[in-house]
Backbone as a ProteinNet text record, in pm:
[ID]
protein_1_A
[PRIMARY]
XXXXXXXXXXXXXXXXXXXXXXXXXXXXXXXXXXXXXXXXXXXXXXXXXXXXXXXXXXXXXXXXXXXXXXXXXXXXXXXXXXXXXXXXXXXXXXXXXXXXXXXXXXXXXXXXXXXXXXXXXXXXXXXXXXXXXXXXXXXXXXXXXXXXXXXXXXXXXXXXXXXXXXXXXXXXXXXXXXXXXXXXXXXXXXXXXXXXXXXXXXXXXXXXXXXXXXXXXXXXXXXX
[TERTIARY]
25690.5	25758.4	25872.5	25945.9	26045.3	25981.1	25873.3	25845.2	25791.9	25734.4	25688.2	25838.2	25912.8	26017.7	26140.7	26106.6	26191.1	26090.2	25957	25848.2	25857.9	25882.8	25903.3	26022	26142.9	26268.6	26270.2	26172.2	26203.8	26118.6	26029.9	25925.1	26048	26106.1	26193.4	26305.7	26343.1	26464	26366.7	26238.4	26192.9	26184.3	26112	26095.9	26242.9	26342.7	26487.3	26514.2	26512.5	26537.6	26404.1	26304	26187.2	26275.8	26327.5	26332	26473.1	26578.1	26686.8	26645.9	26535.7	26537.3	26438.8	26386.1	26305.8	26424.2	26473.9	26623.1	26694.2	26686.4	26795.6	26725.5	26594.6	26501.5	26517.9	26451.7	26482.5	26595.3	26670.5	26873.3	26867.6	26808.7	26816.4	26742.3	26599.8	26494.1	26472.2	26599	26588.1	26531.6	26483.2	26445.7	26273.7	26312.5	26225.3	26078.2	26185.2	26094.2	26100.8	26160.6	26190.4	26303.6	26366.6	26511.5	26659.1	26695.1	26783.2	26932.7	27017.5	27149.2	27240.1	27338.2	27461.4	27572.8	27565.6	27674.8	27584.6	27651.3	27571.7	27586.9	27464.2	27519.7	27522.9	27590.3	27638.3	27496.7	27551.7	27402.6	27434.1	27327.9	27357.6	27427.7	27556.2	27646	27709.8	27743.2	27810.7	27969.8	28025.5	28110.5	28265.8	28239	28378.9	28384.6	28255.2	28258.3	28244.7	28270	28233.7	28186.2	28157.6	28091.3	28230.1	28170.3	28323.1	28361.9	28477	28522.5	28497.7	28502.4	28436	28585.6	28644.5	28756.3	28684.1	28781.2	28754.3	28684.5	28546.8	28484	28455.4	28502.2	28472.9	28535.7	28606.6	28564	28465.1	28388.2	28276.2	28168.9	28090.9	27994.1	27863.9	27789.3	27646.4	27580.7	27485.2	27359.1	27306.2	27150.4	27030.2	26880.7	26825.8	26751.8	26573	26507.4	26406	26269.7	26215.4	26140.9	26002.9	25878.4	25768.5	25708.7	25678.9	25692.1	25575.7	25540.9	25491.4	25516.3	25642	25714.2	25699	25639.3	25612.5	25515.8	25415.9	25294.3	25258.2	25360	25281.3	25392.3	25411.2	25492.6	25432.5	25486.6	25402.1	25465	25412.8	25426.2	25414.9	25332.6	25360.9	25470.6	25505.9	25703.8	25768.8	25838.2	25948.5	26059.6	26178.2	26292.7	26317.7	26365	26417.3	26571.9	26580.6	26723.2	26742.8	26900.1	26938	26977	26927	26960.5	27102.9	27119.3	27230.4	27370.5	27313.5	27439.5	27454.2	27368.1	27429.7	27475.5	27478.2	27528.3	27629.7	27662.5	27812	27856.2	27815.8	27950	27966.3	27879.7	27855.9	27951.9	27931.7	28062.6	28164.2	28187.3	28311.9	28404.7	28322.4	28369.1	28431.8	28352.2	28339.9	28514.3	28511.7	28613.6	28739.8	28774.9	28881.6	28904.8	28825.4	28876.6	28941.5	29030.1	29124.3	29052.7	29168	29100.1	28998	28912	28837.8	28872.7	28839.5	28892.7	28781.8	28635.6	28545.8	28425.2	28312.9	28211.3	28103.8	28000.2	27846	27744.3	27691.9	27568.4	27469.7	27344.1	27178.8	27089	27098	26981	26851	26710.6	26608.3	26546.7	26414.6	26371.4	26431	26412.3	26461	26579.7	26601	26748	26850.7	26971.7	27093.7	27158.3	27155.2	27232.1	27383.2	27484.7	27628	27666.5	27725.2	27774	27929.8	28029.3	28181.6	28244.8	28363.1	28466.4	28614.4	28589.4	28759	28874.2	28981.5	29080.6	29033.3	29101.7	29081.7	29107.1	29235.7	29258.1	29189.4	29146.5	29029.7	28945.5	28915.7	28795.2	28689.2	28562.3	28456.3	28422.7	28399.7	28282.9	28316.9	28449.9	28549.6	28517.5	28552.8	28484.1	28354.7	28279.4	28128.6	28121.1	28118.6	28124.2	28201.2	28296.2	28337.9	28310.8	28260	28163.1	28050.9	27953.4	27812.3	27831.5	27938.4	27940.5	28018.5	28076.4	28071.7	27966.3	27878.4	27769.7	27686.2	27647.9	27566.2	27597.7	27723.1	27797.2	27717.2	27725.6	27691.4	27543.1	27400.6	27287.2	27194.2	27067.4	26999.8	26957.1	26942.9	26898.7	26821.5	26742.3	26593.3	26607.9	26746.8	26755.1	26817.3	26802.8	26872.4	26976	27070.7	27184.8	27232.3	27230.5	27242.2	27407.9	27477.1	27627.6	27614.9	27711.3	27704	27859.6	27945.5	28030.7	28043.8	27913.6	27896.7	27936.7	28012.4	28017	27913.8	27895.9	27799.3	27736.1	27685.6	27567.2	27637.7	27727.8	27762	27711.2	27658	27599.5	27458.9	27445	27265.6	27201.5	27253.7	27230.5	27223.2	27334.6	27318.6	27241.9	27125.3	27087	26906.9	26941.6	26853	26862	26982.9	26941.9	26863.2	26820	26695.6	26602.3	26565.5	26367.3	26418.2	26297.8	26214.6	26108	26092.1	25985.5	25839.2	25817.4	25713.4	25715.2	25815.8	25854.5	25751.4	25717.3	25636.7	25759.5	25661.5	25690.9	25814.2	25853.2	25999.3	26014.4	25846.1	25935.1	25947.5	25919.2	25925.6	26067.8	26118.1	26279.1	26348.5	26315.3	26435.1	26447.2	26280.6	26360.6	26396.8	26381.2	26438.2	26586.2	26625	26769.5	26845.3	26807.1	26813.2	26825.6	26722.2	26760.6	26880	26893.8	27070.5	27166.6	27174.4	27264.7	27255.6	27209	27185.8	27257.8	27308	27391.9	27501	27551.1	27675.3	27721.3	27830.1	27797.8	27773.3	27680.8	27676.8	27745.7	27788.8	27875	27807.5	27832.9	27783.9	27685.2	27593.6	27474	27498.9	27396.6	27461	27455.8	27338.5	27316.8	27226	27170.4	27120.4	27005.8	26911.9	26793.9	26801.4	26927.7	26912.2	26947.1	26959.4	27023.6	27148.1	27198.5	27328.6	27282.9	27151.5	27126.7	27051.1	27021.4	27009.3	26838.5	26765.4	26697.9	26626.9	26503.9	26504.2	26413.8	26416.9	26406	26242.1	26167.7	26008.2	25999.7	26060.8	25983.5	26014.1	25963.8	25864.1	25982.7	26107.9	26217.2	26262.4	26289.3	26371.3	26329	26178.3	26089.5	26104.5	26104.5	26076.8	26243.4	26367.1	26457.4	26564.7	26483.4	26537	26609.4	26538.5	26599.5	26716.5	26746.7	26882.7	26994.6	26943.3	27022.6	27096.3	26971.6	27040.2	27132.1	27155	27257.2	27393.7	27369.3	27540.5	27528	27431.7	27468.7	27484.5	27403.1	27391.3	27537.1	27627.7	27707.6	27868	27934.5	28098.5	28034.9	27931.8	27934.1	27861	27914.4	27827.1	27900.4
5159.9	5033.6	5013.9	5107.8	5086.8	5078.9	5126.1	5107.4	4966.6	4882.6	4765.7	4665.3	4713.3	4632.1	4646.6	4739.3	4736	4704.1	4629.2	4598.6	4436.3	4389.2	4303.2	4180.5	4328	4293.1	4233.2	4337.8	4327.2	4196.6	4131	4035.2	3930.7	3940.5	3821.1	3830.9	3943.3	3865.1	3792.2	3870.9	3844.9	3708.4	3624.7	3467	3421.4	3411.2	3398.5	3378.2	3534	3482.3	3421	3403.2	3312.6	3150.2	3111.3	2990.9	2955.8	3000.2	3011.2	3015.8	3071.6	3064.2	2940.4	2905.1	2754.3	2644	2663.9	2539.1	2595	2648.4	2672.6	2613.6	2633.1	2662.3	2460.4	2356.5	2238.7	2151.2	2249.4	2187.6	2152.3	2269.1	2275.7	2208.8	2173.7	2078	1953.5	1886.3	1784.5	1641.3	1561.6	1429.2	1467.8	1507.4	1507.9	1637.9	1687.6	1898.2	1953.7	1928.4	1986	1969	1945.7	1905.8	1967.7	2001.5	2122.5	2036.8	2022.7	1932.1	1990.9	2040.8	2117.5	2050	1905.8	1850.1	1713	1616.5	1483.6	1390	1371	1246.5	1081	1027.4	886.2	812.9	712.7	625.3	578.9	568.9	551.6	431.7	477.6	338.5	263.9	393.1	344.5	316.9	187.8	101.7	180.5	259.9	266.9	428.1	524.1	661.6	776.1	683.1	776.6	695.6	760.9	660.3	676.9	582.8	536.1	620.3	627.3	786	886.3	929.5	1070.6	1071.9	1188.1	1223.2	1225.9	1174.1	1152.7	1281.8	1260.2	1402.9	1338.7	1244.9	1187.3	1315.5	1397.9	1489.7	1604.2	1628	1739.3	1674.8	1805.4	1786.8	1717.6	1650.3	1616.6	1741.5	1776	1896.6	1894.5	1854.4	1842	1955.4	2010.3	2090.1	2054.4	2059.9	2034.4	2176.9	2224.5	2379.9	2309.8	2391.6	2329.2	2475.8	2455.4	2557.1	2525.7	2588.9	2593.6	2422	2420.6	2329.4	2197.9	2155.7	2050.3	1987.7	1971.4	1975.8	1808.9	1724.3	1588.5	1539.9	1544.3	1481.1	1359.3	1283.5	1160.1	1111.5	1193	1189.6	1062.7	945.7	814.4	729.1	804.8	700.9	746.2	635.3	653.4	576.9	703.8	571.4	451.3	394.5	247.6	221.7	104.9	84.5	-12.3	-29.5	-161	-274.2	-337.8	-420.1	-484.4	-547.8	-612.6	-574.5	-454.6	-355.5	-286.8	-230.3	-226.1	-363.2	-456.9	-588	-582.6	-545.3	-602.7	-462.1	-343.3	-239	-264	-341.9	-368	-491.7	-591.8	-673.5	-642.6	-574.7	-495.2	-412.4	-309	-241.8	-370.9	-497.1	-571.4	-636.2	-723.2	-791.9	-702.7	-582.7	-474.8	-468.4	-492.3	-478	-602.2	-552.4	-611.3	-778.8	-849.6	-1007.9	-1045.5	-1030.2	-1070.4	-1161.6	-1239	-1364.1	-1402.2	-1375.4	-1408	-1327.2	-1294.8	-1221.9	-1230.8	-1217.3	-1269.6	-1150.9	-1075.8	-995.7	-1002.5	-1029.9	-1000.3	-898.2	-816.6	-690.3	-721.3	-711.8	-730.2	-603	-570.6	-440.1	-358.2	-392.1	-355.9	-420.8	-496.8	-609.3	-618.3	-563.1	-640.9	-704.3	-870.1	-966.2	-1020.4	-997.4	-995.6	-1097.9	-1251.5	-1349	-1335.4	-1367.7	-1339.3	-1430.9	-1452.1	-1545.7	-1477.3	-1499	-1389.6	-1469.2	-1425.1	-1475.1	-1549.3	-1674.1	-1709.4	-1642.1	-1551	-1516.9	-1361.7	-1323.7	-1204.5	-1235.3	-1084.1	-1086.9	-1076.3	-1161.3	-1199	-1020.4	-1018.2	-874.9	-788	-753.1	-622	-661	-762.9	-768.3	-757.4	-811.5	-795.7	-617.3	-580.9	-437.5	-374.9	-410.5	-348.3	-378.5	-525.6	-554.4	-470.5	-453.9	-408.8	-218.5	-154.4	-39.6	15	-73.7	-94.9	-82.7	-188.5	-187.7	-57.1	-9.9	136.6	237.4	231.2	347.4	383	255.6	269.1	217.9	186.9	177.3	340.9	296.2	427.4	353.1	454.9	472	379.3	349.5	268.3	153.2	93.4	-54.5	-117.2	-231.5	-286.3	-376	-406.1	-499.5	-630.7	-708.3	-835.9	-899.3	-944.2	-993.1	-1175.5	-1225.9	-1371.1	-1374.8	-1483.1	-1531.2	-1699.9	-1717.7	-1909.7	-1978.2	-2069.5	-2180	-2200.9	-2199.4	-2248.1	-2103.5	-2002.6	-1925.6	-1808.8	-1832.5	-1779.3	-1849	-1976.6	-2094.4	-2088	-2048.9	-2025.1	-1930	-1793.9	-1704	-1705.8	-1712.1	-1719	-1830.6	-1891.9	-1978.1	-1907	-1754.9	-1671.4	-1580.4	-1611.5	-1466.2	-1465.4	-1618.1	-1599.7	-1587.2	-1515.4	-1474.5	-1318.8	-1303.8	-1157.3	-1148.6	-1048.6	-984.6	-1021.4	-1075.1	-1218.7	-1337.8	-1394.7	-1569.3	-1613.7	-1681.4	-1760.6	-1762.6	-1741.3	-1746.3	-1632.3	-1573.1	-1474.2	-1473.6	-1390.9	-1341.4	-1395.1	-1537.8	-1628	-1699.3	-1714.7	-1764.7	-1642.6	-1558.7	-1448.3	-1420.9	-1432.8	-1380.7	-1528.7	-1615.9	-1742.6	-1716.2	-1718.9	-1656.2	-1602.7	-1428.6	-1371.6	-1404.1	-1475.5	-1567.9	-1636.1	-1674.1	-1757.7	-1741.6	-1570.7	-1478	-1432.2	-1410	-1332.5	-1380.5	-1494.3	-1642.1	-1601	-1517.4	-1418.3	-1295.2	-1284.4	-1074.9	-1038.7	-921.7	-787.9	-635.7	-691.9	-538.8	-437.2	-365.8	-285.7	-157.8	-134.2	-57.9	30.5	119.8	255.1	356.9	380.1	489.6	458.9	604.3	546.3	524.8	552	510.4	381.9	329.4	155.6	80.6	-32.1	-165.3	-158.2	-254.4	-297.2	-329.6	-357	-393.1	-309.1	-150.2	-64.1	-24.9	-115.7	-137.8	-28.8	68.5	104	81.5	104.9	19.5	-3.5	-158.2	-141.2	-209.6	-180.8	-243.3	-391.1	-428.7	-563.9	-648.6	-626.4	-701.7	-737.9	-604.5	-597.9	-688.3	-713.7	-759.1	-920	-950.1	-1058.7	-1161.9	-1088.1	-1164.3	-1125.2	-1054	-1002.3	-1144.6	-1230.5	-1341.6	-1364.4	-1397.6	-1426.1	-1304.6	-1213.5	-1068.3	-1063.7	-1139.2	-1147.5	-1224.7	-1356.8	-1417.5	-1381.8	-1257.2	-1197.3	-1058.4	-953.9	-859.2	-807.1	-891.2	-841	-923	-1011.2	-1074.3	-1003.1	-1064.1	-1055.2	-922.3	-891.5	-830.8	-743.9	-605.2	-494.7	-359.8
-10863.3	-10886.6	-10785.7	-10765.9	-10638.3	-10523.1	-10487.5	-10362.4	-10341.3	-10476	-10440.9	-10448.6	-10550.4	-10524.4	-10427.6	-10352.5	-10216	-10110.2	-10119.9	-10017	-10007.5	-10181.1	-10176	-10130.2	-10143.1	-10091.3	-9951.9	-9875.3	-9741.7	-9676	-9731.9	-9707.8	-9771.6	-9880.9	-9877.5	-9748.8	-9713	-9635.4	-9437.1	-9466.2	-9365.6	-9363.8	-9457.6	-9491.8	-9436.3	-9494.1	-9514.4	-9338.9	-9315	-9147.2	-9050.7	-9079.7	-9025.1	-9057.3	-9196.8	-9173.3	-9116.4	-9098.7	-9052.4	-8873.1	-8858.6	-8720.7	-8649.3	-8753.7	-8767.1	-8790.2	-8804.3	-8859.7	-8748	-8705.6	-8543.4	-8419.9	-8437.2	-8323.7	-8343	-8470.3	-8511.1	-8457	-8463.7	-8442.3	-8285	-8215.6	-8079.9	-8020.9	-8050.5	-7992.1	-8117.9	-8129.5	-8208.8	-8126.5	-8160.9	-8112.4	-8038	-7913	-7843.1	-7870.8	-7894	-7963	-7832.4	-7715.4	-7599	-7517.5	-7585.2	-7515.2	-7565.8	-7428.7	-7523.3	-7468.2	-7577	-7585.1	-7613.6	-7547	-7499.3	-7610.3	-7587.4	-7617.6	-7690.4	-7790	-7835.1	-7715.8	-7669.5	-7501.3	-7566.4	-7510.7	-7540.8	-7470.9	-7521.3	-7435.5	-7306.1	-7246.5	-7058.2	-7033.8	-6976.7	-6938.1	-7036.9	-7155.4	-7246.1	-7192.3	-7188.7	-7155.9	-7213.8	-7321.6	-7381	-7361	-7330.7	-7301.9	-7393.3	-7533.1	-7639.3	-7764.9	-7805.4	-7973.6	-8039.2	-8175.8	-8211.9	-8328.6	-8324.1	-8379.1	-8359.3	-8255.3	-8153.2	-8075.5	-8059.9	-7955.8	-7767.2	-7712.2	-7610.1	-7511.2	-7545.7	-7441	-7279.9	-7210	-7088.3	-6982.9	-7008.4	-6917.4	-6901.4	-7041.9	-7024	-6902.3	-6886.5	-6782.3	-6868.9	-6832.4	-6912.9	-6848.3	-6955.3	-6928.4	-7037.6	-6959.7	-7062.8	-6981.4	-7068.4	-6997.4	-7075.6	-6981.8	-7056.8	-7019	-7110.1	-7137.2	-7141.3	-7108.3	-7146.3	-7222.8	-7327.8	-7423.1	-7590.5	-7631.5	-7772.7	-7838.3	-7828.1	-7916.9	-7876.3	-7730.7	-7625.1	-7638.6	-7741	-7725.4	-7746.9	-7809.5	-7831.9	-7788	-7641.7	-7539.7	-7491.9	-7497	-7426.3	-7264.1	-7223	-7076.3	-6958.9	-7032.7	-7002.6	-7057.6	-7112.7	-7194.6	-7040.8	-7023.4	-6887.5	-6994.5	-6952.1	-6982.6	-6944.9	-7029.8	-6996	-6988	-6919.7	-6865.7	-6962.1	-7040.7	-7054.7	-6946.7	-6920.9	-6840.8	-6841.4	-6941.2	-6985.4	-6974.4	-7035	-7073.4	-6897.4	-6802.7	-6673.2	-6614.1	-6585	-6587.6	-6613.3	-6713.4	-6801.3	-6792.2	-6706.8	-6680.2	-6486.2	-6427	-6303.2	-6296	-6326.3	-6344.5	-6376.9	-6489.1	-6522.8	-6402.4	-6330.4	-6217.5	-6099.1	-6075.5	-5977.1	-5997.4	-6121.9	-6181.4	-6154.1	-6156.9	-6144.6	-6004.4	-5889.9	-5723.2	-5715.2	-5597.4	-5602.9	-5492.2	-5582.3	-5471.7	-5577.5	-5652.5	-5687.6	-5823.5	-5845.8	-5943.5	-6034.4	-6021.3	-6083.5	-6049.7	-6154.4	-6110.3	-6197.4	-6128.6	-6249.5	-6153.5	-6289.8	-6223.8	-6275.7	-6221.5	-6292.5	-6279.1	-6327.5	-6308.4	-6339.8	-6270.8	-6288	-6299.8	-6273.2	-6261.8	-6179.8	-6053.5	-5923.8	-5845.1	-5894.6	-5796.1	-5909.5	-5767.5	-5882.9	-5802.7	-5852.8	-5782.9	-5842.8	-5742.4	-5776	-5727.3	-5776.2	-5759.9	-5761	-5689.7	-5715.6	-5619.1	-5675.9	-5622.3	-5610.6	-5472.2	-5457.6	-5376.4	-5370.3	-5311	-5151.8	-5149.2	-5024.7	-4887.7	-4950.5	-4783.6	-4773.7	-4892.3	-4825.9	-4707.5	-4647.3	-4520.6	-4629	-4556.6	-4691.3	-4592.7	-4514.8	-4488.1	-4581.9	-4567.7	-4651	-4756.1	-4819.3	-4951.8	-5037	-4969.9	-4967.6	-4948.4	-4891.2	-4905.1	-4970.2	-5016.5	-5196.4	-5267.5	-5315.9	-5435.4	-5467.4	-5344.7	-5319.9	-5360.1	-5313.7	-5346.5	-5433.2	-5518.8	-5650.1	-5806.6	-5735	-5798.7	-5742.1	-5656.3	-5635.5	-5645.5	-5707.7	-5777.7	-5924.5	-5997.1	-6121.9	-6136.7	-6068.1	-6067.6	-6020.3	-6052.4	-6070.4	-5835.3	-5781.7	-5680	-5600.3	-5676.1	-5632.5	-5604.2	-5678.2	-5685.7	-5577.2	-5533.8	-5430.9	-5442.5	-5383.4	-5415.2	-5342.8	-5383.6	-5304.8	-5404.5	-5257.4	-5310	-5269.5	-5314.9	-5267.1	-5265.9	-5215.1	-5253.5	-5257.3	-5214.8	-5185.5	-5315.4	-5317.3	-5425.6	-5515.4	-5643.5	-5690	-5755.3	-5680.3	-5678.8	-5828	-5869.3	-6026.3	-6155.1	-6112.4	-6214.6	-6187.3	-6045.3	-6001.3	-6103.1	-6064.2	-6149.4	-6309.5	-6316	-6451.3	-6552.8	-6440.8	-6535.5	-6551.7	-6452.6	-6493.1	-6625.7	-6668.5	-6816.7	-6884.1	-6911.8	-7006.6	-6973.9	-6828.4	-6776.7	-6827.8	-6789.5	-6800.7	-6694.6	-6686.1	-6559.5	-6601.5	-6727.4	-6717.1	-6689.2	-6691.4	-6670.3	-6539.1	-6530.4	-6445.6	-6322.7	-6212.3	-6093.6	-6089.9	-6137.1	-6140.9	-5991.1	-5929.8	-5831	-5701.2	-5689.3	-5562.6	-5639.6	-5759	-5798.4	-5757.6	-5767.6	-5753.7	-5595.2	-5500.7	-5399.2	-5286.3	-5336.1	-5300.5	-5341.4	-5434.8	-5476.1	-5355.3	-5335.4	-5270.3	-5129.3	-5114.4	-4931	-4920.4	-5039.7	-5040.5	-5065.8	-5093.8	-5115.4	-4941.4	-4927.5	-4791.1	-4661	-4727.8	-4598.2	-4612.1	-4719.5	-4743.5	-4689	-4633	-4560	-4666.9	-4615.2	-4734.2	-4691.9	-4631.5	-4601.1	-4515.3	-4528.5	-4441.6	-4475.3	-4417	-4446.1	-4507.5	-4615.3	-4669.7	-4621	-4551.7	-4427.8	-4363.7	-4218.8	-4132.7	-4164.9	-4283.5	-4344.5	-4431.9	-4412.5	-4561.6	-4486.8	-4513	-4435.6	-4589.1	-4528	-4602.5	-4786.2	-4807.1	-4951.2	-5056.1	-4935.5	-5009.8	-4975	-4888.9	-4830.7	-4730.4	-4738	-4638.3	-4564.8	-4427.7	-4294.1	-4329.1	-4308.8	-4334.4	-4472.8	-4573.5	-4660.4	-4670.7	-4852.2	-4787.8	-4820	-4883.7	-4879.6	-4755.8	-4698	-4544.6	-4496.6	-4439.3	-4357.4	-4407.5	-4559	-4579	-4536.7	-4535.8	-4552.3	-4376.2	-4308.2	-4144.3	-4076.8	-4089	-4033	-4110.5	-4200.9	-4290.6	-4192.1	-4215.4	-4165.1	-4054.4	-3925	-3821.2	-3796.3	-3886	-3850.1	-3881.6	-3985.1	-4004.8	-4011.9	-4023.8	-4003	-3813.3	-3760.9	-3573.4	-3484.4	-3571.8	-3531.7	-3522.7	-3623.3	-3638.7	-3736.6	-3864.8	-3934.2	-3903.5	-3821.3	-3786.6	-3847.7
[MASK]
++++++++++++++++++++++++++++++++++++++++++++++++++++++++++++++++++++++++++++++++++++++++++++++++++++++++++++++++++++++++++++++++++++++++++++++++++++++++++++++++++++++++++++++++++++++++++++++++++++++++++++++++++++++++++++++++

């Protein structure tokens, strides 16, 4: 009898730490079942830096690690994140509105384009400016995207009478890069390196190519 009830002892504490290490193993690959979270991360381009009632963690490092493992198995490998649009917009304006000279500012993020409308002090240099607006905004966008600035009259009322498309709306993308041609009558500052043109652009593709003429009249001029 003792030997079964010290056999049985030991099969209970075994259970005990099996599920304790199932509720750890749970804690650690929560959401995804493969993602291992250091710290709770805020949502991308959260505006205020922390959720509300949370002490200010804006100086930890982000680190997320991802394992391909047992636990990985009904990954859906065609989900790509998604961007808020809106919400980069309205921290892209936000950054824009804070440089100095600037008096007004309107941004539209599409899939790939973010177009920055702004009105700044008269006696600013438009180039200098245009090139702090623009690297402004590519501070806080994911890589891929390209940036187009304006400062022409008007083109803050243009835009914004895009918020209500979507990347279905009829014709989007002959309005948007018509847009874009009339942003382009604006400096854009100056290139990002020796592989981009000034809009983030690199050398060849079908933007570059489509809007070169606009380019030459102010980037090969006063704006080099």
């Amino acid at each position: 009898m003792k030997k079964i009830a010290f056999t049985a002892s030991i099969i209970g504490m075994a259970i005990i730490t099996g599920c304790q290490n199932t509720a750890s193993e749970n804690d650690l690959f929560e959401e995804s079942g493969n993602t291992v979270n250091v710290n709770d991360r805020n949502e991308l381009y959260n505006e205020d830096g922390m959720k509300k009632g949370e002490k200010n963690t804006t100086s930890n490092f982000g680190y997320v690690r991802h394992e391909k493992s047992g636990l990985a198995r009904d990954i859906d490998y065609n989900k790509v994140p998604g961007i808020d649009h809106e919400q980069l917009a309205n921290v892209i304006s936000d950054l824009v509105i804070q440089l100095p000279g600037i008096e007004d500012a309107a941004t539209l993020v599409t899939d790939e384009e973010v177009l920055i409308a702004y009105e700044a002090e008269k006696n600013r240099d438009r180039f200098e400016t245009a090139d702090m607006v623009k690297k402004a905004a590519v501070s806080a966008i994911p890589r891929y995207y390209h940036v187009y600035v304006s400062d022409q009259p008007g083109m803050i009322k243009q835009i914004e009478g895009y918020s209500g498309l979507d990347a279905n709306s009829r014709d989007i993308d002959e309005i948007i890069n018509s847009t874009i041609k009339e942003m382009l009558k604006s400096p854009q500052g100056r290139k990002l390196n020796t592989g981009e043109n000034p809009n983030g652009e690199g050398y060849g593709e079908t933007n570059e190519e489509l809007d070169q003429d606009m380019k030459d009249k102010y980037q090969e001029t006063r704006y080099k």
